[in-house]
């Protein structure tokens, strides 16, 4: 099984906002599903082996299986696993037409020149491997409910597989015809689309050619819930209803390659140039989008609608697309904005949105269309910071060139010569009557009315800083001013002012925005965090986990009791109930969920120091550096379904094992790599994992988003590897996945070897013992012999030594008794005895020397001798 370890790619989101257009120049509204859909594209540049995709389906396990002319691909949302001739040796080539899944979960692949290939139990096999019945080139399949499989071939007609038997359906009309598609209607009739002979109906007994079709080439057939049949041809769409064929006027001259019907009675069709749909029996609902609108969908080959309401679009030029109903829609330059760096959004009572950007211009978004607002006053290139829409339809526009008043017929720019304290306008809110409060970057705040400044507040005159970023009125008419390095000042209606600081020294502390909730509670967002203002002091909210380098910009509350906080890392969703629990001391940290580019935002970084908008229909409009991100709070629900998790393979050094087979690893392997995944297409890159190897890991190891684990030098034994996955809402699949495997030992690591070594050691020990005992006994015998010889020697020596001494002693005694002249004679006798004694002593010395001398063997030549 092929696995590209560590290979990740950037999913290029082409999120669809409101730029879909109707074929007849009719604009789409937000009520259309297409305007609330996200487009995600995968190509050869970000993971696929080719842009020429022939089909794609999503199986019951959540994997997307993709066919191409370069092999089969399996995709889990992050990684692509490629199966080609190197992984499936029996393939003639890597060219495949389509993929299907039966009720048992077996995948059926129709190939260009390898017949039908099956995938089940983690292994590929070829149906009719010898090619005795089926031709090599299979164009399409139809898997019936009763298990029958109908096979359409290239140039060899129709085949049937039933009860593991393959038969060719003999028919003169189809014997040498290429079959492009097969479908079964509600009455059990088989409908066969051919390349050059139109459509045939087969009731199990006879074939009937359908007349009055637009073209004799029929690429695709679709059967609707009411048994209406649609035929896609190179020249348009034909419809069969109540046994009558009609031609669709709206799809006249369209080259339709694929057509399907979904569970919502919508008909989807793919053409050479784009994608479209209409509601069954209502062609007026026709919608069509092409590459002209910025969505590359050329040469659509296959469409598949999965159980999660995602449409998978296979194209012959632009790779694979997923289109799904989205809870985040992006509006960018692709949808008509002048620039993508957005500063603010304002909405009038007619649901018309005014978008201010860094380019100095204003775009108007209305009924799904983006048009530039014509402004004659030269405020461009200065940046639009705020827009206030007066109830009388007058626009007050704040820029860094001054305050612009624009109504239907006139414009007027107010600047320093009109008494403004500064022209770098940051915020505009209503005051009493028709007056306005205006906050500036360098001149504090002003009350403006009747074309002149009525009141001024700045450094030393009520405020502690002239740099004002936030400006809000409470329900009592008290003005709250958030500044740069000057804390928050409250200007009361009675003229009294109070300033409150977040820190003892607020130097460098910015208050970007201030929010009053329905209960009158005050929340502040600054560069140092999120705060609740009690009326006396600021309380900082502690989040459950730290976001590295985060800065928060704005606080918006939706109608469902959720708080949305914009930041440089994305948008945080926080339950208001959790915030209130924190403030009351019930919890120590506030949980949150982060939405970023991995969840559908075009770009995660929101525009700094700007406000978001809660629109009249309850959507959250967020200005970002990549256009506008529109959140649908009603559609963003907590995903409580645990994600599926699979162990795809185990690799021991250079040998890879399929996780579905019994794994026995031969001895000598050093590195063990486990690859696992969780197929998901809702924030797939936010899925986290943890794993544990029984007998090695004492507790679970957090892997984060990494889909691989490695171990080295595992001792020979049986092991069980466990892995669990967690979705982006923190819901864990605690059952997880596991595999059993055995690491085989070398012979010298087996129990038999240890038993043998023990026996050998015992034998050696016994032999050493016997040798030692024998050695001791031998030495004892030698000692006894030596002792006997010594006894005899001592006895003999004592006798031989005593005799001369006794003789000498006797001679001495006789000499004493003899008074004569025999003295010399006695001395001679004594001398002889002494000489005899000396000779005996010499013999003893020679004997001792000879006993210590080694015996030297020498060859003797007996002839010479």
XYZ file of C-alpha atoms in Angstrom, residues 12-664:
653
model
C -6.441 25.763 -2.436
C -9.870 26.986 -1.384
C -11.825 28.739 -4.063
C -14.696 29.664 -1.803
C -17.729 30.690 -3.738
C -19.517 33.810 -2.513
C -22.004 35.686 -4.623
C -20.487 35.734 -8.075
C -22.394 32.833 -9.543
C -24.471 34.219 -12.390
C -27.486 32.827 -14.083
C -27.140 31.772 -17.643
C -29.692 34.367 -18.766
C -27.842 37.198 -16.978
C -30.071 36.702 -13.927
C -28.292 37.355 -10.625
C -28.388 34.917 -7.726
C -29.509 35.918 -4.267
C -28.332 34.682 -0.884
C -31.247 32.246 -0.919
C -29.475 30.225 -3.592
C -27.479 27.280 -2.338
C -24.704 28.014 -4.794
C -23.982 31.376 -3.197
C -23.545 29.621 0.137
C -21.225 26.949 -1.216
C -17.505 26.517 -0.928
C -15.315 25.325 -3.761
C -12.205 23.340 -2.854
C -9.831 22.311 -5.600
C -7.066 19.711 -5.748
C -4.712 19.524 -8.709
C -1.386 18.086 -9.716
C 0.233 21.047 -7.988
C -1.118 20.214 -4.544
C -1.202 16.439 -4.231
C -2.827 14.695 -7.181
C -0.741 12.835 -9.738
C -2.603 14.490 -12.581
C -5.174 17.174 -13.412
C -6.937 14.753 -15.759
C -9.435 13.131 -13.390
C -11.923 10.632 -14.826
C -14.056 9.963 -11.717
C -14.197 10.326 -7.948
C -16.515 8.929 -5.266
C -16.527 8.958 -1.479
C -16.814 5.498 0.079
C -18.610 4.458 3.256
C -15.416 4.870 5.291
C -15.055 8.508 4.286
C -12.183 8.123 1.803
C -12.374 9.702 -1.630
C -11.286 7.347 -4.412
C -10.072 9.074 -7.561
C -9.388 7.547 -10.954
C -7.183 9.004 -13.644
C -5.086 7.922 -16.585
C -2.119 7.730 -14.201
C -3.466 5.358 -11.569
C -5.887 5.230 -8.652
C -5.692 7.689 -5.772
C -7.157 7.465 -2.292
C -7.595 10.781 -0.503
C -8.414 11.445 3.175
C -8.572 15.233 3.065
C -4.860 15.709 3.772
C -2.835 12.910 2.188
C -3.018 11.251 -1.206
C -2.211 7.531 -1.499
C -1.341 6.515 -5.053
C -1.878 3.036 -6.516
C -0.295 2.497 -9.912
C 1.616 -0.300 -11.674
C 4.316 -0.236 -8.997
C 1.693 -1.008 -6.337
C -0.652 -3.177 -8.452
C 1.679 -5.360 -10.539
C -1.019 -6.952 -12.716
C -2.062 -3.604 -14.253
C -1.316 -3.189 -17.939
C -1.353 0.585 -17.424
C -2.593 3.105 -14.874
C -5.547 4.272 -16.985
C -8.989 4.012 -15.347
C -12.412 5.320 -16.378
C -14.548 5.182 -13.230
C -15.023 3.799 -9.721
C -18.127 2.384 -7.997
C -18.931 0.937 -4.547
C -21.295 -1.972 -3.937
C -23.425 -2.762 -0.869
C -20.643 -4.816 0.752
C -18.151 -1.973 0.451
C -16.178 -3.521 -2.394
C -14.857 -0.992 -4.905
C -15.187 -1.709 -8.619
C -12.863 0.038 -11.067
C -13.391 0.077 -14.826
C -10.084 0.415 -16.633
C -8.849 1.271 -20.077
C -6.874 -1.937 -20.628
C -6.838 -3.960 -17.383
C -10.476 -5.076 -17.309
C -12.350 -4.757 -14.017
C -10.254 -4.275 -10.873
C -11.724 -4.941 -7.422
C -10.589 -3.589 -4.069
C -11.733 -5.418 -0.957
C -10.205 -6.261 2.407
C -7.374 -3.884 1.647
C -6.225 -5.730 -1.494
C -6.590 -5.250 -5.240
C -7.520 -8.122 -7.520
C -8.537 -8.451 -11.129
C -11.912 -9.872 -12.070
C -11.542 -12.469 -14.833
C -7.733 -12.318 -14.493
C -7.059 -14.367 -17.622
C -9.335 -12.153 -19.715
C -11.188 -15.150 -21.099
C -14.625 -13.487 -21.060
C -14.373 -9.771 -20.301
C -12.552 -7.490 -22.708
C -9.609 -5.478 -21.418
C -11.258 -2.095 -21.963
C -14.279 -1.555 -19.669
C -15.956 1.839 -19.989
C -18.698 1.824 -17.336
C -20.547 -0.293 -14.766
C -24.003 -0.371 -13.209
C -24.319 -2.084 -9.810
C -27.904 -3.255 -9.323
C -29.620 -3.660 -5.961
C -29.815 -7.449 -6.352
C -26.032 -7.716 -6.714
C -26.039 -7.956 -10.492
C -23.339 -5.945 -12.217
C -23.872 -4.687 -15.751
C -20.692 -4.009 -17.677
C -20.330 -1.662 -20.619
C -17.210 -2.196 -22.719
C -15.380 -0.350 -25.438
C -16.327 -1.881 -28.815
C -17.576 -5.214 -27.436
C -21.038 -4.431 -26.117
C -22.744 -5.445 -22.885
C -21.812 -8.019 -20.226
C -23.522 -9.283 -17.099
C -22.018 -10.502 -13.812
C -24.370 -12.457 -11.575
C -23.564 -15.004 -8.850
C -19.874 -14.773 -9.789
C -20.662 -15.831 -13.374
C -19.767 -13.587 -16.297
C -21.861 -13.719 -19.455
C -21.960 -11.656 -22.609
C -25.369 -10.323 -23.587
C -25.711 -11.287 -27.208
C -27.246 -8.522 -29.270
C -26.622 -7.619 -32.910
C -27.255 -3.969 -32.112
C -24.590 -3.803 -29.368
C -22.076 -6.457 -30.414
C -19.470 -3.970 -31.648
C -20.595 -0.829 -29.872
C -18.885 1.220 -27.146
C -21.184 1.711 -24.153
C -20.692 5.058 -22.370
C -23.213 4.790 -19.513
C -25.766 2.390 -17.985
C -28.663 3.163 -15.648
C -31.640 1.251 -14.195
C -35.014 2.963 -13.905
C -37.685 2.470 -11.237
C -39.296 -0.311 -13.274
C -36.088 -2.344 -13.504
C -35.422 -1.490 -17.135
C -31.852 -1.104 -18.243
C -30.969 2.052 -20.203
C -27.773 1.927 -22.233
C -26.018 5.000 -23.664
C -23.795 4.275 -26.662
C -21.183 6.007 -28.722
C -22.933 6.347 -32.068
C -26.162 4.348 -31.760
C -28.138 6.418 -29.297
C -29.887 4.885 -26.286
C -31.214 1.342 -25.882
C -33.827 0.137 -23.435
C -33.408 -3.463 -22.250
C -36.172 -5.137 -20.244
C -34.255 -8.387 -19.765
C -35.620 -9.959 -22.958
C -35.227 -7.581 -25.867
C -33.495 -4.326 -26.816
C -35.358 -1.272 -28.053
C -33.655 1.730 -29.585
C -34.970 5.092 -28.320
C -35.944 7.407 -31.152
C -36.032 11.199 -31.519
C -32.849 11.934 -29.557
C -30.808 15.027 -30.307
C -27.667 13.007 -30.961
C -26.692 9.407 -31.618
C -23.835 9.895 -29.150
C -25.118 9.855 -25.563
C -22.520 10.513 -22.864
C -24.586 10.131 -19.715
C -27.952 9.032 -18.334
C -29.652 10.138 -15.098
C -32.846 8.803 -13.519
C -34.885 11.175 -11.330
C -37.041 10.238 -8.369
C -40.212 10.429 -10.518
C -38.592 8.094 -13.103
C -37.897 10.937 -15.508
C -34.821 10.134 -17.587
C -32.232 12.692 -18.699
C -29.820 12.050 -21.556
C -26.705 14.188 -21.850
C -25.363 14.493 -25.374
C -22.720 16.568 -27.161
C -25.579 18.724 -28.493
C -27.645 19.302 -25.364
C -30.063 17.601 -22.994
C -32.941 15.274 -23.869
C -35.685 14.393 -21.387
C -37.830 11.240 -21.422
C -41.030 11.552 -19.423
C -44.234 9.566 -19.850
C -42.661 7.794 -22.841
C -42.166 11.116 -24.619
C -38.783 12.571 -25.566
C -38.366 16.353 -25.415
C -35.366 18.571 -25.877
C -34.324 21.027 -23.156
C -34.339 24.530 -24.543
C -32.099 26.035 -21.866
C -29.391 23.409 -22.469
C -29.571 23.497 -26.213
C -26.116 23.175 -27.823
C -24.436 22.421 -24.489
C -21.940 19.567 -24.663
C -23.048 17.577 -21.621
C -20.533 15.004 -20.416
C -22.184 13.921 -17.163
C -25.577 14.327 -15.534
C -26.886 13.172 -12.134
C -29.916 13.699 -9.900
C -29.447 14.298 -6.164
C -31.741 13.462 -3.239
C -33.175 16.988 -3.262
C -34.643 16.586 -6.781
C -31.978 18.732 -8.349
C -30.417 17.860 -11.685
C -26.678 18.555 -11.922
C -24.885 18.572 -15.238
C -21.237 18.911 -16.212
C -20.184 20.258 -19.583
C -16.989 20.977 -21.428
C -16.960 24.501 -20.025
C -18.693 24.491 -16.662
C -21.155 23.195 -14.090
C -24.884 23.794 -13.805
C -28.054 22.632 -12.157
C -31.796 23.085 -12.089
C -34.633 21.806 -9.955
C -36.561 18.835 -11.296
C -39.557 19.964 -13.369
C -38.501 23.608 -12.984
C -36.011 24.667 -15.618
C -36.498 28.295 -14.611
C -34.270 27.538 -11.618
C -31.402 26.956 -14.047
C -27.969 28.055 -12.800
C -24.664 27.731 -14.616
C -21.113 28.756 -13.806
C -18.030 28.627 -16.007
C -14.385 29.594 -15.970
C -15.424 33.071 -17.072
C -16.696 33.679 -13.546
C -13.323 32.624 -12.141
C -13.999 28.957 -11.422
C -11.956 26.514 -13.531
C -14.391 23.709 -14.316
C -13.454 22.723 -17.838
C -14.158 19.296 -19.320
C -16.223 17.853 -16.465
C -16.073 14.050 -16.659
C -17.862 12.779 -13.535
C -20.216 13.987 -10.791
C -20.876 12.335 -7.429
C -23.149 13.546 -4.615
C -22.122 12.061 -1.253
C -24.025 11.433 1.987
C -22.733 14.688 3.514
C -24.281 16.789 0.739
C -21.004 17.463 -1.006
C -20.784 17.403 -4.783
C -17.531 15.954 -6.153
C -16.650 17.208 -9.615
C -14.004 15.404 -11.676
C -12.543 17.428 -14.518
C -10.252 16.577 -17.382
C -8.204 19.746 -17.089
C -8.595 21.273 -13.631
C -8.357 18.344 -11.226
C -10.927 17.534 -8.552
C -13.437 19.871 -6.882
C -15.541 19.540 -3.767
C -18.609 21.772 -3.631
C -20.472 21.808 -0.355
C -22.871 24.045 1.463
C -20.674 26.249 3.565
C -21.057 28.076 6.853
C -18.339 30.497 5.776
C -18.558 32.390 2.492
C -15.769 34.581 1.162
C -16.233 37.676 -0.964
C -12.999 38.710 -2.656
C -11.694 40.316 -5.813
C -12.750 37.111 -7.535
C -16.334 38.119 -6.760
C -15.812 41.725 -7.833
C -14.283 43.621 -4.900
C -11.886 46.388 -5.870
C -9.228 45.147 -3.447
C -9.025 42.371 -0.874
C -7.723 44.428 2.066
C -11.006 45.378 3.715
C -11.364 47.868 6.561
C -15.078 47.975 7.308
C -18.588 46.982 6.218
C -21.797 48.926 6.745
C -25.379 47.836 5.976
C -28.468 49.886 5.267
C -32.079 48.937 5.970
C -32.424 47.524 2.407
C -29.682 44.934 3.054
C -27.254 46.822 0.852
C -23.668 46.551 2.089
C -21.000 49.240 1.728
C -17.444 47.915 1.849
C -14.541 50.233 2.605
C -11.022 49.176 1.737
C -7.440 50.364 1.886
C -7.625 51.494 -1.718
C -9.834 54.400 -0.747
C -12.830 53.183 -2.669
C -16.192 51.772 -1.604
C -17.783 48.680 -3.117
C -21.526 48.081 -2.906
C -22.745 44.522 -2.431
C -26.412 44.038 -3.286
C -28.389 40.975 -4.405
C -25.239 38.989 -4.944
C -23.545 41.580 -7.133
C -20.580 43.812 -6.368
C -20.388 47.254 -7.954
C -18.110 50.198 -7.169
C -19.655 53.261 -5.548
C -18.972 56.283 -7.672
C -17.211 58.977 -5.627
C -16.063 62.159 -7.311
C -14.186 63.574 -4.334
C -10.483 62.565 -4.409
C -10.300 60.528 -1.224
C -8.865 57.463 -2.925
C -5.568 55.952 -1.824
C -6.192 57.213 1.694
C -8.183 54.297 3.067
C -11.843 54.209 4.067
C -12.038 53.694 7.843
C -15.750 54.002 8.597
C -19.127 54.642 7.022
C -22.222 55.807 8.839
C -25.501 55.444 6.935
C -27.928 58.126 8.050
C -31.614 57.165 8.130
C -32.166 59.756 5.418
C -29.843 57.741 3.110
C -26.945 60.121 3.493
C -23.538 58.424 3.652
C -20.941 59.810 6.043
C -17.586 58.403 5.001
C -14.514 58.587 7.193
C -11.134 58.508 5.474
C -7.648 59.826 6.137
C -8.481 62.787 3.911
C -11.381 63.989 6.029
C -15.114 63.454 6.467
C -17.110 62.990 3.261
C -20.863 63.526 3.139
C -22.463 61.833 0.139
C -26.103 61.692 -0.800
C -27.880 60.967 -4.020
C -27.056 64.232 -5.730
C -24.082 65.785 -3.983
C -20.796 65.289 -2.132
C -18.997 67.453 0.391
C -15.615 66.822 2.015
C -14.974 68.367 5.445
C -11.386 68.822 6.580
C -9.206 71.133 8.680
C -10.489 74.293 7.048
C -13.961 73.356 8.235
C -12.798 73.195 11.828
C -12.012 69.488 12.141
C -9.327 68.810 14.719
C -7.814 66.171 12.383
C -8.610 64.570 9.012
C -7.625 60.991 9.908
C -11.144 59.799 10.700
C -11.386 56.451 12.508
C -14.983 56.144 13.699
C -18.392 57.771 13.065
C -21.450 57.177 15.277
C -24.730 59.060 15.728
C -25.112 61.677 18.447
C -28.230 63.585 19.467
C -30.484 64.706 16.629
C -28.711 64.652 13.289
C -25.332 65.264 14.894
C -22.411 62.865 14.731
C -19.581 61.799 17.028
C -16.321 61.526 15.130
C -13.162 59.863 16.404
C -9.784 60.631 14.867
C -6.328 59.179 14.962
C -4.578 62.357 16.024
C -7.192 64.895 17.075
C -9.337 63.206 19.710
C -13.102 63.231 19.188
C -15.596 65.807 17.961
C -19.318 66.343 17.871
C -20.199 67.421 14.351
C -23.451 68.905 13.078
C -24.760 71.401 10.548
C -21.404 71.372 8.788
C -19.367 72.439 11.794
C -17.681 71.122 14.926
C -19.876 71.570 17.963
C -17.696 70.021 20.707
C -14.088 68.860 21.020
C -12.394 66.457 23.421
C -8.741 65.587 23.355
C -5.564 65.285 25.374
C -5.992 67.512 28.400
C -9.646 68.238 27.597
C -11.348 65.127 28.915
C -9.173 62.516 27.250
C -5.710 61.178 28.064
C -4.826 60.512 24.414
C -5.668 62.057 21.045
C -5.386 58.661 19.319
C -8.942 57.270 19.445
C -9.746 53.826 18.021
C -13.077 52.933 19.659
C -16.200 55.015 20.145
C -19.551 53.759 21.456
C -22.680 55.155 23.154
C -24.373 53.234 25.927
C -28.131 53.087 26.438
C -28.019 56.182 28.681
C -26.214 58.312 26.123
C -22.823 58.166 27.865
C -19.936 58.116 25.396
C -17.187 55.503 25.834
C -13.889 56.344 24.184
C -11.140 53.755 23.696
C -7.705 55.183 23.027
C -4.112 54.342 22.301
C -2.091 54.530 25.568
C -4.780 56.562 27.321
C -7.191 53.927 28.623
C -10.965 54.196 28.269
C -12.694 57.473 28.993
C -16.400 57.776 29.773
C -17.932 61.140 28.837
C -21.174 61.322 30.805
C -24.188 63.212 29.606
C -23.812 65.619 32.504
C -20.346 66.638 31.242
C -18.378 64.607 33.772
C -15.520 62.469 32.420
C -13.821 59.453 33.938
C -10.836 57.525 32.643
C -10.119 53.904 33.478
C -6.903 52.090 32.690
C -6.366 48.430 31.823
C -2.945 48.497 33.424
C -1.243 50.804 35.890
C 0.778 52.142 32.987
C -1.261 52.047 29.783
C 1.618 53.144 27.605
C 1.357 51.057 24.405
C -2.030 49.569 25.365
C -4.610 49.972 22.581
C -8.365 49.578 22.968
C -9.547 48.597 19.493
C -13.270 48.185 20.106
C -15.906 48.408 22.832
C -19.070 46.321 22.870
C -22.292 46.741 24.876
C -24.366 43.561 25.128
C -28.134 43.329 25.619
C -27.705 43.319 29.384
C -25.658 46.489 29.306
C -22.402 44.730 30.163
C -19.292 46.267 28.654
C -16.633 44.242 26.835
C -13.395 45.692 25.523
C -10.958 44.304 22.984
C -7.361 45.465 22.993
C -3.928 44.483 21.890
C -3.316 42.884 25.284
C -6.436 40.704 25.374
C -10.173 40.519 25.982
C -11.670 42.374 28.939
C -14.880 42.842 30.886
C -15.392 46.326 32.298
C -17.294 46.207 35.578
C -17.822 49.952 35.768
C -14.829 50.257 38.066
C -12.099 48.088 36.571
C -11.140 45.764 33.724
C -11.146 41.976 34.187
C -9.067 40.054 31.649
C -10.554 36.882 30.210
C -8.270 33.847 30.339
C -8.670 31.485 27.388
C -8.270 27.724 27.704
C -5.195 27.593 25.507
C -2.679 30.135 24.401
C -2.585 31.283 20.796
C 0.968 32.124 19.828
C 1.288 35.784 18.850
C -2.438 36.532 18.949
C -3.939 40.039 18.871
C -7.694 40.516 19.153
C -9.562 43.210 17.222
C -13.330 43.096 17.721
C -16.189 41.531 19.693
C -19.528 40.699 18.007
C -22.464 38.786 19.484
C -24.893 36.837 17.318
C -28.519 35.952 18.009
C -27.673 32.483 19.340
C -25.715 33.561 22.406
C -22.292 33.266 20.797
C -19.424 35.733 20.868
C -17.291 36.163 17.758
C -13.838 37.663 18.275
C -11.670 38.615 15.323
C -7.901 38.279 15.505
C -4.766 37.995 13.423
C -5.038 34.190 13.697
C -8.667 33.853 12.638
C -12.080 34.223 14.262
C -12.823 32.849 17.729
C -16.270 31.524 18.596
C -17.019 31.685 22.339
C -20.197 30.773 24.174
C -21.460 33.841 26.020
C -22.515 31.598 28.898
C -18.879 30.580 29.393
C -17.815 34.225 29.463
C -20.387 35.017 32.138
C -19.294 31.977 34.165
C -15.727 33.228 34.053
C -16.710 36.709 35.177
C -18.704 35.263 38.076
C -15.793 33.033 39.072
C -17.461 29.707 38.218
C -14.702 28.728 35.774
C -11.044 29.660 35.546
C -10.694 29.615 31.760
C -12.930 30.379 28.788
C -13.102 27.686 26.071
C -13.275 28.712 22.426
C -13.154 27.416 18.879
C -10.875 29.011 16.298
C -11.933 29.359 12.653
C -9.178 30.033 10.145
C -8.148 29.211 6.586
C -8.372 25.504 7.434
C -12.112 25.965 8.022
C -12.937 27.815 4.832
C -11.720 31.370 5.320
C -9.816 32.648 2.313
C -7.221 34.039 4.692
C -7.100 33.732 8.460
C -5.786 37.220 9.278
C -8.506 39.726 10.027
C -7.888 43.409 9.424
C -6.311 45.003 12.473
C -8.209 47.537 14.579
C -11.410 47.230 12.564
C -15.011 46.376 13.385
C -17.033 43.433 12.175
C -20.725 43.605 11.338
C -23.748 41.677 12.584
C -26.050 42.017 9.579
C -29.806 42.354 9.787
C -30.267 38.711 8.773
C -27.937 37.506 11.546
C -24.746 36.860 9.580
C -21.321 37.983 10.797
C -19.356 40.000 8.232
C -15.635 40.069 9.024
C -13.140 42.322 7.204
C -9.895 40.482 6.476
C -6.731 40.962 4.477
C -8.194 38.528 1.919
C -11.608 40.052 1.378
C -14.732 39.562 3.485
C -15.473 36.376 5.424
C -19.202 35.970 6.023
C -20.107 33.573 8.838
C -23.493 31.879 9.061
C -23.951 31.367 12.824
C -27.137 29.344 12.397
C -25.268 26.786 10.295
C -22.181 26.544 12.468
C -23.040 23.742 14.827
C -20.853 21.743 17.128
C -19.754 18.553 15.438
C -20.546 15.892 18.029
C -19.790 12.961 15.739
C -16.427 11.343 16.552
C -14.196 11.242 13.492
C -13.387 7.860 11.952
C -9.787 6.768 12.381
C -7.820 4.150 10.487
C -4.307 2.766 10.628
C -3.324 2.630 6.986
C 0.028 0.886 7.186
C 3.003 -0.179 9.252
C 6.453 0.181 7.773
C 9.364 -1.751 9.255
C 12.554 -0.289 7.807
C 11.984 -0.654 4.048
C 9.088 -3.137 4.138
C 5.510 -1.906 4.264
C 2.583 -3.898 5.654
C -1.126 -3.449 5.046
C -2.888 -2.760 8.325
C -5.746 -5.117 7.381
C -3.501 -8.189 7.221
C -1.836 -10.255 9.926
C 1.516 -8.607 10.464
C 4.573 -10.659 11.296
